[in-house]
Short mmCIF file of C-alpha atoms in Angstrom, two decimals:
data_model
loop_
_atom_site.label_atom_id
_atom_site.label_comp_id
_atom_site.label_asym_id
_atom_site.label_seq_id
_atom_site.Cartn_x
_atom_site.Cartn_y
_atom_site.Cartn_z
CA MET A 61 1.08 -19.45 -13.19
CA ASN A 62 -0.42 -20.28 -10.42
CA ILE A 63 -1.10 -17.23 -8.92
CA LYS A 64 -2.41 -19.24 -5.68
CA GLU A 65 0.66 -21.48 -5.46
CA ASP A 66 3.14 -18.39 -6.10
CA ILE A 67 0.69 -16.19 -3.01
CA ILE A 68 1.86 -18.80 -0.74
CA GLU A 69 5.51 -19.08 -2.15
CA SER A 70 6.57 -14.85 -1.43
CA ALA A 71 4.83 -15.30 1.76
CA HIS A 72 7.07 -18.03 2.29
CA ARG A 73 9.94 -16.76 1.05
CA ILE A 74 9.37 -13.00 3.12
CA GLY A 75 8.38 -14.93 6.07
CA SER A 76 11.90 -14.17 8.50
CA TYR A 77 12.02 -10.46 7.26
CA THR A 78 8.27 -9.88 7.97
CA HIS A 79 6.27 -9.43 10.41
CA ASN A 80 3.24 -11.60 10.04
CA THR A 81 0.82 -7.95 12.11
CA PRO A 82 -2.18 -8.06 14.07
CA VAL A 83 -5.87 -7.73 13.82
CA LEU A 84 -7.87 -5.96 15.59
CA THR A 85 -11.09 -5.56 16.42
CA SER A 86 -12.85 -2.44 18.18
CA SER A 87 -16.60 -3.03 19.30
CA ALA A 88 -16.71 0.64 19.98
CA LEU A 89 -16.47 0.65 15.51
CA ASN A 90 -17.83 -1.58 15.34
CA HIS A 91 -21.41 -0.12 16.58
CA ILE A 92 -20.27 3.30 15.05
CA THR A 93 -20.99 1.38 11.14
CA GLY A 94 -23.21 -0.95 12.17
CA ALA A 95 -20.10 -3.84 11.02
CA GLU A 96 -17.62 -6.24 11.88
CA LEU A 97 -14.68 -4.29 11.54
CA PHE A 98 -11.23 -6.00 10.98
CA PHE A 99 -8.68 -4.22 10.77
CA LYS A 100 -4.81 -5.97 8.98
CA CYS A 101 -2.71 -3.76 11.05
CA GLU A 102 0.10 -3.01 8.68
CA ASN A 103 1.07 -0.38 10.54
CA PHE A 104 2.61 -2.33 12.80
CA GLN A 105 4.96 -4.48 9.54
CA LYS A 106 8.19 -3.02 9.42
CA MET A 107 9.48 0.58 8.89
CA GLY A 108 5.73 0.99 9.80
CA ALA A 109 4.20 -0.03 6.04
CA PHE A 110 2.90 -2.91 3.58
CA LYS A 111 5.70 -1.88 1.83
CA MET A 112 7.56 -3.80 3.47
CA ARG A 113 6.35 -6.92 1.71
CA GLY A 114 6.79 -6.44 -1.93
CA ALA A 115 10.21 -5.13 -1.64
CA THR A 116 11.24 -8.10 -0.03
CA ASN A 117 10.60 -10.32 -2.79
CA ALA A 118 11.23 -8.87 -5.35
CA ILE A 119 14.93 -8.14 -4.54
CA LEU A 120 14.28 -12.29 -3.32
CA GLN A 121 13.90 -13.11 -6.98
CA LEU A 122 16.89 -11.22 -8.43
CA SER A 123 19.95 -13.49 -8.74
CA ASP A 124 23.87 -13.29 -6.13
CA ALA A 125 25.10 -11.50 -9.93
CA GLN A 126 21.95 -8.52 -9.62
CA LYS A 127 22.29 -9.24 -5.64
CA ARG A 128 25.41 -7.23 -5.58
CA LYS A 129 25.05 -4.51 -7.47
CA GLY A 130 21.80 -2.84 -5.95
CA VAL A 131 19.20 -2.46 -6.15
CA VAL A 132 17.08 1.47 -7.34
CA THR A 133 14.23 2.45 -7.01
CA HIS A 134 12.09 6.11 -6.91
CA SER A 135 9.46 7.16 -4.33
CA SER A 136 9.08 10.52 -2.25
CA GLY A 137 7.85 7.67 0.62
CA ASN A 138 6.82 4.44 2.23
CA PHE A 139 8.77 2.64 -0.46
CA ALA A 140 11.76 4.23 -0.10
CA GLN A 141 12.19 3.24 3.11
CA ALA A 142 10.88 0.04 2.69
CA LEU A 143 14.01 -0.55 -0.52
CA ALA A 144 16.44 0.27 1.65
CA LEU A 145 15.05 -1.64 4.21
CA ALA A 146 14.14 -3.96 2.55
CA ALA A 147 17.54 -4.16 1.76
CA LYS A 148 19.63 -3.23 4.25
CA SER A 149 18.60 -6.46 5.74
CA LEU A 150 19.76 -8.79 1.94
CA GLY A 151 22.68 -7.12 2.76
CA ILE A 152 22.70 -5.51 -0.49
CA LYS A 153 23.05 -1.62 -1.75
CA ALA A 154 20.07 0.23 -2.06
CA TYR A 155 20.13 3.67 -4.91
CA ILE A 156 16.54 5.59 -3.71
CA VAL A 157 15.53 8.61 -6.16
CA MET A 158 13.78 11.22 -4.17
CA PRO A 159 11.82 14.23 -5.07
CA SER A 160 13.78 17.68 -2.82
CA ASN A 161 10.74 18.56 -1.87
CA ALA A 162 10.42 14.09 -0.40
CA PRO A 163 9.11 15.12 3.60
CA GLU A 164 12.65 15.44 5.90
CA VAL A 165 11.29 12.29 8.51
CA LYS A 166 11.22 10.62 5.73
CA LYS A 167 14.58 11.03 3.68
CA ARG A 168 16.38 10.26 7.49
CA ALA A 169 14.66 7.35 7.75
CA VAL A 170 16.31 6.27 4.02
CA LYS A 171 19.24 6.82 5.57
CA GLY A 172 19.23 5.48 8.92
CA TYR A 173 17.59 2.26 6.70
CA GLY A 174 21.14 2.37 4.99
CA GLY A 175 19.94 4.00 1.55
CA GLU A 176 21.84 6.11 -1.57
CA ILE A 177 19.26 8.36 -1.39
CA THR A 178 19.80 11.29 -3.91
CA GLU A 179 17.93 14.38 -4.68
CA CYS A 180 16.01 15.39 -8.03
CA ALA A 181 13.69 17.21 -9.41
CA PRO A 182 9.66 17.10 -7.37
CA THR A 183 8.10 15.43 -11.62
CA LEU A 184 8.44 11.35 -12.04
CA GLU A 185 9.62 12.50 -15.50
CA ALA A 186 12.80 13.28 -12.98
CA ARG A 187 12.38 10.86 -11.28
CA GLU A 188 12.39 8.60 -13.17
CA LEU A 189 15.02 10.20 -15.59
CA THR A 190 17.45 9.87 -12.23
CA ALA A 191 17.16 6.40 -11.94
CA LYS A 192 17.81 5.38 -15.60
CA LYS A 193 21.04 7.10 -15.11
CA ILE A 194 21.46 4.94 -11.53
CA GLN A 195 20.36 2.64 -12.73
CA GLU A 196 23.31 2.85 -16.01
CA GLU A 197 26.14 4.21 -13.84
CA LYS A 198 26.19 1.59 -11.05
CA GLY A 199 23.98 -1.83 -13.27
CA ALA A 200 21.63 -1.66 -10.34
CA SER A 201 18.68 -3.48 -10.76
CA PHE A 202 15.57 -1.18 -10.56
CA VAL A 203 12.40 -2.51 -8.28
CA HIS A 204 9.13 -0.28 -8.69
CA PRO A 205 7.34 0.86 -5.89
CA PHE A 206 4.26 -1.21 -7.45
CA ASN A 207 4.04 -1.85 -10.92
CA ASP A 208 5.69 -4.72 -9.94
CA PHE A 209 4.13 -8.20 -10.19
CA ASN A 210 6.96 -9.65 -7.31
CA VAL A 211 5.73 -6.58 -5.27
CA VAL A 212 2.43 -7.00 -5.46
CA LEU A 213 2.89 -10.62 -4.85
CA GLY A 214 5.21 -9.43 -1.76
CA ASN A 215 1.73 -7.33 -1.28
CA ALA A 216 -0.53 -10.37 -1.17
CA SER A 217 0.89 -11.76 1.62
CA ALA A 218 -1.17 -9.16 3.70
CA GLY A 219 -4.69 -9.91 2.75
CA LYS A 220 -3.52 -13.87 2.43
CA GLU A 221 -2.89 -13.64 6.41
CA LEU A 222 -5.73 -11.91 7.36
CA LEU A 223 -8.22 -14.55 4.62
CA GLU A 224 -6.25 -16.96 7.54
CA VAL A 225 -7.78 -15.87 10.31
CA TYR A 226 -10.96 -15.00 9.32
CA PRO A 227 -12.02 -16.77 6.08
CA ASP A 228 -15.37 -15.54 5.64
CA LEU A 229 -15.32 -11.97 5.05
CA ASP A 230 -17.71 -10.43 3.20
CA TYR A 231 -14.97 -7.32 2.01
CA ILE A 232 -12.04 -6.66 2.26
CA ILE A 233 -11.49 -2.12 1.85
CA VAL A 234 -8.61 -1.59 1.11
CA PRO A 235 -7.03 1.76 -0.19
CA VAL A 236 -5.58 3.38 -3.74
CA GLY A 237 -2.29 4.51 -4.76
CA GLY A 238 -0.78 3.05 -7.16
CA GLY A 239 -2.55 -0.60 -6.15
CA GLY A 240 -0.04 -1.84 -5.26
CA LEU A 241 -1.38 -3.22 -1.85
CA ILE A 242 -5.50 -3.77 -3.78
CA SER A 243 -3.89 -6.00 -6.58
CA GLY A 244 -2.77 -8.28 -4.37
CA THR A 245 -5.52 -8.26 -2.04
CA ALA A 246 -7.43 -8.57 -4.55
CA LEU A 247 -5.40 -12.26 -5.48
CA SER A 248 -4.89 -13.13 -1.91
CA ALA A 249 -8.60 -14.03 -2.45
CA LEU A 250 -9.32 -15.04 -5.95
CA SER A 251 -7.26 -17.45 -4.14
CA PHE A 252 -8.27 -17.65 -1.23
CA ALA A 253 -12.25 -16.57 -0.09
CA PRO A 254 -13.34 -16.33 -4.35
CA ASN A 255 -16.86 -14.89 -2.72
CA CYS A 256 -14.57 -11.75 -1.05
CA LYS A 257 -15.82 -8.95 -2.52
CA ILE A 258 -12.17 -6.19 -2.09
CA ILE A 259 -13.28 -2.25 -2.63
CA GLY A 260 -11.02 0.44 -3.14
CA ALA A 261 -11.38 3.61 -0.57
CA GLU A 262 -9.75 6.85 -2.27
CA PRO A 263 -9.69 9.92 -1.96
CA PHE A 264 -11.89 12.09 -4.06
CA GLU A 265 -9.12 14.93 -4.46
CA VAL A 266 -7.30 11.78 -6.36
CA ASP A 267 -9.23 9.68 -8.01
CA ASP A 268 -8.03 8.57 -10.96
CA ALA A 269 -8.50 5.23 -10.24
CA TYR A 270 -12.12 5.56 -9.39
CA ARG A 271 -11.90 7.01 -13.44
CA SER A 272 -9.67 4.87 -14.53
CA LEU A 273 -12.19 2.11 -14.11
CA LYS A 274 -15.07 4.42 -15.74
CA ALA A 275 -12.90 5.34 -18.36
CA GLY A 276 -11.61 2.08 -19.27
CA GLU A 277 -7.85 2.70 -19.16
CA ILE A 278 -5.47 4.71 -17.13
CA VAL A 279 -5.75 8.30 -16.46
CA HIS A 280 -4.04 10.72 -14.43
CA ASN A 281 -5.00 13.77 -12.11
CA SER A 282 -4.08 17.27 -12.35
CA THR A 283 -3.60 17.54 -9.12
CA THR A 284 -2.34 16.07 -5.87
CA ASN A 285 -4.87 17.85 -3.09
CA THR A 286 -4.78 15.59 0.08
CA ILE A 287 -4.19 14.96 2.90
CA ALA A 288 -3.67 10.93 1.75
CA ASP A 289 0.06 11.89 0.74
CA GLY A 290 0.00 7.74 0.32
CA LEU A 291 -1.97 8.35 -2.95
CA LYS A 292 -0.79 10.85 -4.50
CA THR A 293 0.64 8.25 -7.34
CA SER A 294 -1.57 7.22 -10.85
CA LEU A 295 -2.01 3.28 -11.29
CA GLY A 296 0.54 0.96 -13.17
CA ASP A 297 -0.47 -0.95 -16.34
CA ILE A 298 -0.28 -4.17 -13.92
CA THR A 299 -2.28 -3.22 -11.23
CA PHE A 300 -4.28 -1.92 -13.66
CA ASN A 301 -5.34 -4.74 -15.32
CA ILE A 302 -6.02 -6.68 -11.90
CA ILE A 303 -8.50 -3.94 -10.20
CA LYS A 304 -9.39 -4.01 -13.77
CA HIS A 305 -11.11 -7.64 -13.72
CA HIS A 306 -10.86 -8.78 -10.03
CA VAL A 307 -12.05 -4.78 -7.65
CA SER A 308 -15.26 -5.09 -7.65
CA GLU A 309 -15.78 -0.83 -6.36
CA ILE A 310 -14.17 2.35 -5.30
CA ILE A 311 -15.67 3.95 -2.81
CA ARG A 312 -14.36 7.89 -2.67
CA VAL A 313 -14.02 10.29 0.20
CA THR A 314 -13.86 13.60 1.63
CA GLU A 315 -10.71 15.13 3.07
CA GLU A 316 -12.54 15.54 6.43
CA GLU A 317 -14.02 12.14 6.47
CA ILE A 318 -10.91 10.69 5.53
CA SER A 319 -9.81 12.90 8.72
CA GLU A 320 -11.97 11.96 11.04
CA ALA A 321 -12.36 8.61 10.10
CA MET A 322 -8.17 9.29 11.26
CA LEU A 323 -9.14 10.83 14.30
CA LEU A 324 -11.53 8.38 15.25
CA ILE A 325 -8.94 5.43 15.20
CA PHE A 326 -6.21 7.24 17.41
CA GLU A 327 -9.10 7.49 19.43
CA ARG A 328 -10.99 4.30 19.68
CA MET A 329 -8.43 1.87 18.75
CA LYS A 330 -5.47 4.35 20.66
CA ILE A 331 -3.16 2.98 17.66
CA ILE A 332 -1.24 5.12 15.08
CA VAL A 333 -2.14 5.00 10.74
CA GLU A 334 -1.44 7.98 8.73
CA PRO A 335 -4.69 9.63 6.75
CA SER A 336 -4.13 6.95 3.72
CA SER A 337 -4.87 3.60 6.00
CA ALA A 338 -7.71 5.31 6.69
CA THR A 339 -9.34 6.51 3.69
CA ALA A 340 -10.55 2.26 4.23
CA LEU A 341 -13.01 3.30 7.66
CA ALA A 342 -13.49 6.47 5.47
CA ALA A 343 -15.53 4.64 3.47
CA VAL A 344 -17.28 2.46 5.51
CA LEU A 345 -18.77 5.51 7.35
CA LYS A 346 -19.48 7.01 4.15
CA SER A 347 -22.12 3.52 2.63
CA LYS A 348 -23.35 2.76 5.66
CA SER A 349 -25.98 0.60 4.39
CA GLN A 350 -24.06 -1.27 2.59
CA PHE A 351 -22.29 -2.59 5.20
CA THR A 352 -24.68 -3.41 7.97
CA ASN A 353 -24.15 -6.67 9.79
CA LYS A 354 -21.40 -7.20 7.23
CA LYS A 355 -18.21 -8.37 7.66
CA ILE A 356 -15.64 -6.46 6.74
CA GLY A 357 -11.53 -6.32 6.60
CA LEU A 358 -9.93 -3.03 6.58
CA MET A 359 -6.56 -2.54 4.63
CA LEU A 360 -4.51 -0.62 7.21
CA SER A 361 -1.64 0.50 4.90
CA GLY A 362 0.45 2.56 7.49
CA GLY A 363 1.15 4.52 9.87
CA ASN A 364 4.58 6.92 8.79
CA VAL A 365 2.72 9.96 10.00
CA ASP A 366 4.01 13.24 10.95
CA VAL A 367 3.12 14.16 14.21
CA GLN A 368 3.85 17.72 13.91
CA LYS A 369 0.74 17.91 10.53
CA LEU A 370 -1.66 15.95 12.44
CA PRO A 371 -5.42 16.25 10.68
CA PHE A 372 -6.95 17.38 13.51
#
């Protein structure tokens, strides 16, 4: 198995269905942090988040017979939208299981992309059971939001694009939820810039990845009280295994630090990011001395923020 070749093939496969998103810089934020920052803007990706990459790659790996029967996933937000849009782009039916408490704005987006929503109780067990039932009834192929190697390889294309433009980065900092983006980014660094270290950024309120690395096994959160709604998910075995071997550390940030970093991006860069994205800049601001005079890539994972509920 050649990971580098797999990433190159995946990037080529999804190229006509996804954007090669811009990398932005900000002299003001460089001055504030004392580092050189390069923001990979997945908030400009189709449907507003990196997840379009993994969803598209996973669907394109299905056989024609599988495609005819459609795909199913369970997600409260970004992956629901990503799979619905990716399926629509490829003329495939998408069945999306969403918890009853998922934001209305995200339900509307999924419907707008042609996804057929089935609502369920807001528990992981209910989500999994409902998705399984649809799988059995419709014959649809299940696509996991992050714990699927084809999804990870699709996500890895973002890191590949960043390192093609800036191959000499010292670090790339990536928000951690289920681990789909950071594990893909870690595989890209391993393949295209082996001296570049990968660091995770995670809220204290949902620091399961930090604790999982310390424990050497997956641990879960007992509460999910964070504004970074995209990072509430626990790791899967595939993503945890990659993180364990290829991520150097995880920096935890407070809710206030996330909110402050998000405001800085809005004010200084004039772009919209969701709180999950802002954790990467929050990690740099928190650990300034570690990053002084370093070249740092930051993954802005998405921009699907409810502007009625900004934290500042």
